[in-house]
Coordinates of C-alpha atoms in Angstrom, one line a residue:
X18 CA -22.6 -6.9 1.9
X19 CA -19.6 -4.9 3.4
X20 CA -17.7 -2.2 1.5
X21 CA -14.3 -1.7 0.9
X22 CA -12.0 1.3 -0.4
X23 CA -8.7 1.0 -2.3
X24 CA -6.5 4.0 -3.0
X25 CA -4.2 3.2 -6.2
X26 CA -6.7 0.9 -7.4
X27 CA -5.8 0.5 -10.8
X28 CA -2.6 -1.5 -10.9
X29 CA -0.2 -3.8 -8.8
X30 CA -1.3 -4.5 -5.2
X31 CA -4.2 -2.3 -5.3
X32 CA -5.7 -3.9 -8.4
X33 CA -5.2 -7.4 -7.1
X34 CA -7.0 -6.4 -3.6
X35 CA -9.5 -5.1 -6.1
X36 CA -10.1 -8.5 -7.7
X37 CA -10.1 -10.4 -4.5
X38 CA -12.5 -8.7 -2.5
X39 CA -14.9 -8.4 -5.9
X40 CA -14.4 -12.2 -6.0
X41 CA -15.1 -12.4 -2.2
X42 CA -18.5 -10.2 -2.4
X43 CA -17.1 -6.9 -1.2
X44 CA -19.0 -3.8 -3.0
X45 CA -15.7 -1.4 -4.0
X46 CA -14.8 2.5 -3.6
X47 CA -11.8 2.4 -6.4
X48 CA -9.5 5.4 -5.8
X49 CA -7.0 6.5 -8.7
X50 CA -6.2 9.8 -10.6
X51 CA -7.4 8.1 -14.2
X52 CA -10.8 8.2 -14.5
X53 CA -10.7 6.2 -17.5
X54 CA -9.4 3.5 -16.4
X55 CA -11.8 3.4 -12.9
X56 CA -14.1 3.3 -15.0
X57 CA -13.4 0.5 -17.0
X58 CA -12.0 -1.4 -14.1
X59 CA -15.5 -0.9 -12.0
X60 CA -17.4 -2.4 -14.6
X61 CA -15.1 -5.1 -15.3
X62 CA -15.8 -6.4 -11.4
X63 CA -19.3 -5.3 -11.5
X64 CA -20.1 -7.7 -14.9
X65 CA -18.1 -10.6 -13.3
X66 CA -18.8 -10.8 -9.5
X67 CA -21.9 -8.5 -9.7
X68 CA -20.9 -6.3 -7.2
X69 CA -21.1 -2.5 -7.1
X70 CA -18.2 -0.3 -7.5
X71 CA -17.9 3.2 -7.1
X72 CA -15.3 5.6 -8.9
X73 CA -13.9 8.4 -6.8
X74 CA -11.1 10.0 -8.9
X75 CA -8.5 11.7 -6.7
X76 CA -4.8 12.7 -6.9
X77 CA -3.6 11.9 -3.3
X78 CA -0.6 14.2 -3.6
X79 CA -3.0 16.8 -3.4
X80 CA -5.1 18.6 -0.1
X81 CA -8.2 18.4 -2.6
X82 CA -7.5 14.8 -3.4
X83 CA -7.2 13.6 0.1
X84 CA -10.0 15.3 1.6
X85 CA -12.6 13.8 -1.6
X86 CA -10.9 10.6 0.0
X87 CA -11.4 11.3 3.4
X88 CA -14.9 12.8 3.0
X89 CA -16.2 9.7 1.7
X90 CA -14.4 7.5 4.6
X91 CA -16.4 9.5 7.1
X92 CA -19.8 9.1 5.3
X93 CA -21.6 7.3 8.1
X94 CA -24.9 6.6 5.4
X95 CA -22.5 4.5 3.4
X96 CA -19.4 2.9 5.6
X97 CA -16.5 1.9 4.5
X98 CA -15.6 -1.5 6.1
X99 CA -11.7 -2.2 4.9
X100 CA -10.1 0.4 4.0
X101 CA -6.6 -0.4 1.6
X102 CA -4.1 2.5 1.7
X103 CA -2.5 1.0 -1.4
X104 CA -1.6 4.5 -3.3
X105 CA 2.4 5.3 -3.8
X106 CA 4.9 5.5 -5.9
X107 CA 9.0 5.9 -6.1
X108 CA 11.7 8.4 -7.1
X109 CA 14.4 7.5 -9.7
X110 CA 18.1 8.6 -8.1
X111 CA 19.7 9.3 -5.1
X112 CA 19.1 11.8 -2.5
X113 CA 20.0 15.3 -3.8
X114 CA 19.2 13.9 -7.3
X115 CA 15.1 14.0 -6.9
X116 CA 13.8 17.5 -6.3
X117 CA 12.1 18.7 -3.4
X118 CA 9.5 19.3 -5.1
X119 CA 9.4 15.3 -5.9
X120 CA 10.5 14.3 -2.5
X121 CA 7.6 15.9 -0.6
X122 CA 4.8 14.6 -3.1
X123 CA 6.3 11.0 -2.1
X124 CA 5.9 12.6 1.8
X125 CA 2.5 13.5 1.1
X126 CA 1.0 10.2 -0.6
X127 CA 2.9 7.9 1.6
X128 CA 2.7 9.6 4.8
X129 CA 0.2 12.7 5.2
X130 CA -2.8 10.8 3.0
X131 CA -2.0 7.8 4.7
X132 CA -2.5 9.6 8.1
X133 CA -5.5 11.2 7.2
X134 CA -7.7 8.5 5.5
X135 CA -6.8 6.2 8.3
X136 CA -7.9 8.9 10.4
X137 CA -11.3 9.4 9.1
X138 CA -11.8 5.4 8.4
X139 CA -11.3 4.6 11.4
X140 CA -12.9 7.2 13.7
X141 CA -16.4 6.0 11.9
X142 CA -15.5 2.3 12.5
X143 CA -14.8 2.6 15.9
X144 CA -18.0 4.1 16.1
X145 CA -19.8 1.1 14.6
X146 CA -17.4 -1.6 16.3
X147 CA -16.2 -2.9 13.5
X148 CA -13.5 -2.1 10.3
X149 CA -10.3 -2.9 9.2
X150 CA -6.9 -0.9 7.7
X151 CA -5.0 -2.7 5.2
X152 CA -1.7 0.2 5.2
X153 CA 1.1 -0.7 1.9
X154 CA 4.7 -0.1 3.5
X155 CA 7.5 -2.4 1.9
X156 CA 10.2 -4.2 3.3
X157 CA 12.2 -0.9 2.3
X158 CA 11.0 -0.1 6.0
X159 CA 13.5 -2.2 7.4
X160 CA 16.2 -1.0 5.6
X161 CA 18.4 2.3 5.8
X162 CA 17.5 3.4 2.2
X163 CA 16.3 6.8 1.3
X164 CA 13.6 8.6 1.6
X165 CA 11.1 5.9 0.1
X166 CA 12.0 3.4 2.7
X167 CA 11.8 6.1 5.5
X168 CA 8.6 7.0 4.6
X169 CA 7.4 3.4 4.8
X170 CA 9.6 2.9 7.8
X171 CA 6.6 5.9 8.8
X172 CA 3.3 3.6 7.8
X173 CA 4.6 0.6 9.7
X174 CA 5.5 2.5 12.4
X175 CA 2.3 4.4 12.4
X176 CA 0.2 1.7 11.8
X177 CA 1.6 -0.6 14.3
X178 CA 1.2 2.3 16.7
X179 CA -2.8 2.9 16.3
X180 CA -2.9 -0.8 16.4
X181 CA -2.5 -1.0 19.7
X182 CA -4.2 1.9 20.8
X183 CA -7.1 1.0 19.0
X184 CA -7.0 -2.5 20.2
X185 CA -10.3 -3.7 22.0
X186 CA -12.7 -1.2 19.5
X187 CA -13.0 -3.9 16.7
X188 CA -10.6 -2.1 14.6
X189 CA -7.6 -3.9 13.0
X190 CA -4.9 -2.1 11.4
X191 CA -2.3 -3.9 9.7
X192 CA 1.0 -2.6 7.7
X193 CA 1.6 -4.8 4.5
X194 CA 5.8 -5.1 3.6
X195 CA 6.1 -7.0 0.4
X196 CA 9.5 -6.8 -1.5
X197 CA 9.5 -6.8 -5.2
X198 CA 6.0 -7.3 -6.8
X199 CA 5.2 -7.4 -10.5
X200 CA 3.3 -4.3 -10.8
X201 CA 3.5 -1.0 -13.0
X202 CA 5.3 0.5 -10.1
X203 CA 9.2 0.3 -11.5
X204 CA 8.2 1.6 -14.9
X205 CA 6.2 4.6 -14.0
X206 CA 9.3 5.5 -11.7
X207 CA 11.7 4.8 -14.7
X208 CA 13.2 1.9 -13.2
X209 CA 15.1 -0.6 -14.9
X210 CA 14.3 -4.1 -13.3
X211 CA 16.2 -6.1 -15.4
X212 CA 19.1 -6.8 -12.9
X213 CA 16.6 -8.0 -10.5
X214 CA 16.9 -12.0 -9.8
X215 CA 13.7 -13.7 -10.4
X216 CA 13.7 -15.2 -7.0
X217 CA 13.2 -11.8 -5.5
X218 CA 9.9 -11.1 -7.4
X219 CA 6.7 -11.7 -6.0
X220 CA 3.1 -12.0 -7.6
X221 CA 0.5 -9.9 -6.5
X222 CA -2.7 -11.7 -6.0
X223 CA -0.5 -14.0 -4.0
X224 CA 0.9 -11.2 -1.9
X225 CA -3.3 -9.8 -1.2
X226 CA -4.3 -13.3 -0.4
X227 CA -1.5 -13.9 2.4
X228 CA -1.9 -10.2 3.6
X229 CA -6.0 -11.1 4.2
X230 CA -5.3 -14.0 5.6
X231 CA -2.3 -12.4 8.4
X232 CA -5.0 -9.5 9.0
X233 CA -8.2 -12.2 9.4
X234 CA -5.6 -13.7 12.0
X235 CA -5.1 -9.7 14.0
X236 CA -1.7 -9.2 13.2
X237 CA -0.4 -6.1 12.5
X238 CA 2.4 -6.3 10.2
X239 CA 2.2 -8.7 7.1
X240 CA 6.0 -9.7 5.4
X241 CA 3.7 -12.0 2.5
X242 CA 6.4 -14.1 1.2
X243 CA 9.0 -16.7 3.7
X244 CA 11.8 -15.7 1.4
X245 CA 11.4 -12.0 2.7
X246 CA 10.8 -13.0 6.3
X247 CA 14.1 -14.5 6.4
X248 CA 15.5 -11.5 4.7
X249 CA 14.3 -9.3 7.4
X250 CA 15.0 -11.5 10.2
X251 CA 18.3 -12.1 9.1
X252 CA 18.9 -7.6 8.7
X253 CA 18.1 -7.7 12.4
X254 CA 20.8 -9.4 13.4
X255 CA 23.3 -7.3 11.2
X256 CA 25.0 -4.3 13.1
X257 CA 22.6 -0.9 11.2
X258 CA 26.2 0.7 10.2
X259 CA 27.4 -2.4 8.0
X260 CA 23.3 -2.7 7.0
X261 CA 23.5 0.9 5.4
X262 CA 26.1 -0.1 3.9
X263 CA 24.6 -3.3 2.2
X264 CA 21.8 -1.5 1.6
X265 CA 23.2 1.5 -0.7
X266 CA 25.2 -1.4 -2.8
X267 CA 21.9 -3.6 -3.0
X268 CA 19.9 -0.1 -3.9
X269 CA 22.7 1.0 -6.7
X270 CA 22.4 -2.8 -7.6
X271 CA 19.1 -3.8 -7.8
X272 CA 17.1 -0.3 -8.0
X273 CA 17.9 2.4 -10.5
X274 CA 20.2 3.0 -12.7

């Protein structure tokens, strides 16, 4: 039985990579900042697949959060096999509109926790041989568009990098970049998603099940859907002034309001 963790376990991605792996056998590690809800989601896997899942509740924003996270990653008496850097979140308005304040929380969650648990998972799997890193970018990476997508632009970058410099230890490391996904994610951020065509929404536990599949198969970046593929391989062969461009009308379009 191996053992995988999930940071932003309770919703969206991070809940359907929750359900997946329960289905699949996978004892859990379920990271959020609502204890409540952990709870009630760890014994809502545990009575249906009959698995064991942990709570660890841990804001990731925060030094104390990330090194609970971290702490457990390293424990060699209980390893972590997969290891799902799922936890994030967006800013409503433009730049100068968000605080700083606001702005380096986003930093810290997407970029600093994501740098440390990776860190700490994957020192003790490359011990063992073995492990994988499932990192949750967005195809906002590809895209000149604040400081969300540079901050993803960050984990694929990142993750893509200690791919390769990992490869041959049995690690994989592999940057998920959905587009949209039905999830709580829009409404926590105050986002209005009505405007948004329904061809550009994606589901979920469809989104997991092709990301599981692209990292069984050792790649390192996961685009989930062909729609979004095209999307992206189409933005690469636009020139990156005129694809700022497009992307602050598609943002003030399509994000919010």
């Amino acid at each position: 039985m191996t053992t995988a963790l999930i940071t932003g376990s309770t919703a969206g991605i991070g809940a359907a990579f929750a359900r997946r792996l329960a289905a699949d056998g996978h004892d859990l590690v379920l990271v959020a900042r609502d204890t409540k809800r952990l709870r009630e989601q760890a014994t809502e896997l545990h009575d249906r697949h009959g698995i064991e899942a942990e709570v660890l509740t841990a804001d990731l924003a925060a030094d104390a959060g990330i090194e609970a996270v971290a702490a457990r990653l390293g424990d060699r008496r209980r390893p972590v096999d997969l290891l799902v850097n799922n936890a994030g979140f967006g800013n409503k308005g433009r730049y100068l509109e968000v605080s700083l304040a606001d702005e380096l929380r986003m930093l810290t969650v997407h970029c600093e926790a994501v740098l440390r648990l990776t860190s700490a998972a994957t020192e003790a799997m490359r011990d063992r041989g073995r492990g994988g890193v499932v990192n949750v970018a967005s195809v906002a990476a590809f895209v000149p568009r604040g400081t969300y997508g540079a901050s993803k632009a960050w984990v694929v970058q990142f993750t893509q990098g200690v791919a390769r410099d990992l490869a041959g230890s049995g690690v994989r490391l592999m940057a998920l970049c959905p587009g949209f996904v039905r999830t709580e994610f829009h409404e926590r951020a105050g986002m209005g998603t009505d405007n948004i065509p329904g061809w550009m929404w994606l589901d979920a536990d469809k989104v997991v099940a092709s990301a599981l599949h692209d990292l069984a198969r050792g790649r390192t970046l996961s685009i989930p859907d062909p729609r979004y593929k095209a999307l992206m391989g189409a933005a690469k062969l636009v020139p990156r002034g005129m694809l700022g461009g497009l992307s602050s009308r598609t943002g003030r379009k399509y994000g919010p309001q």
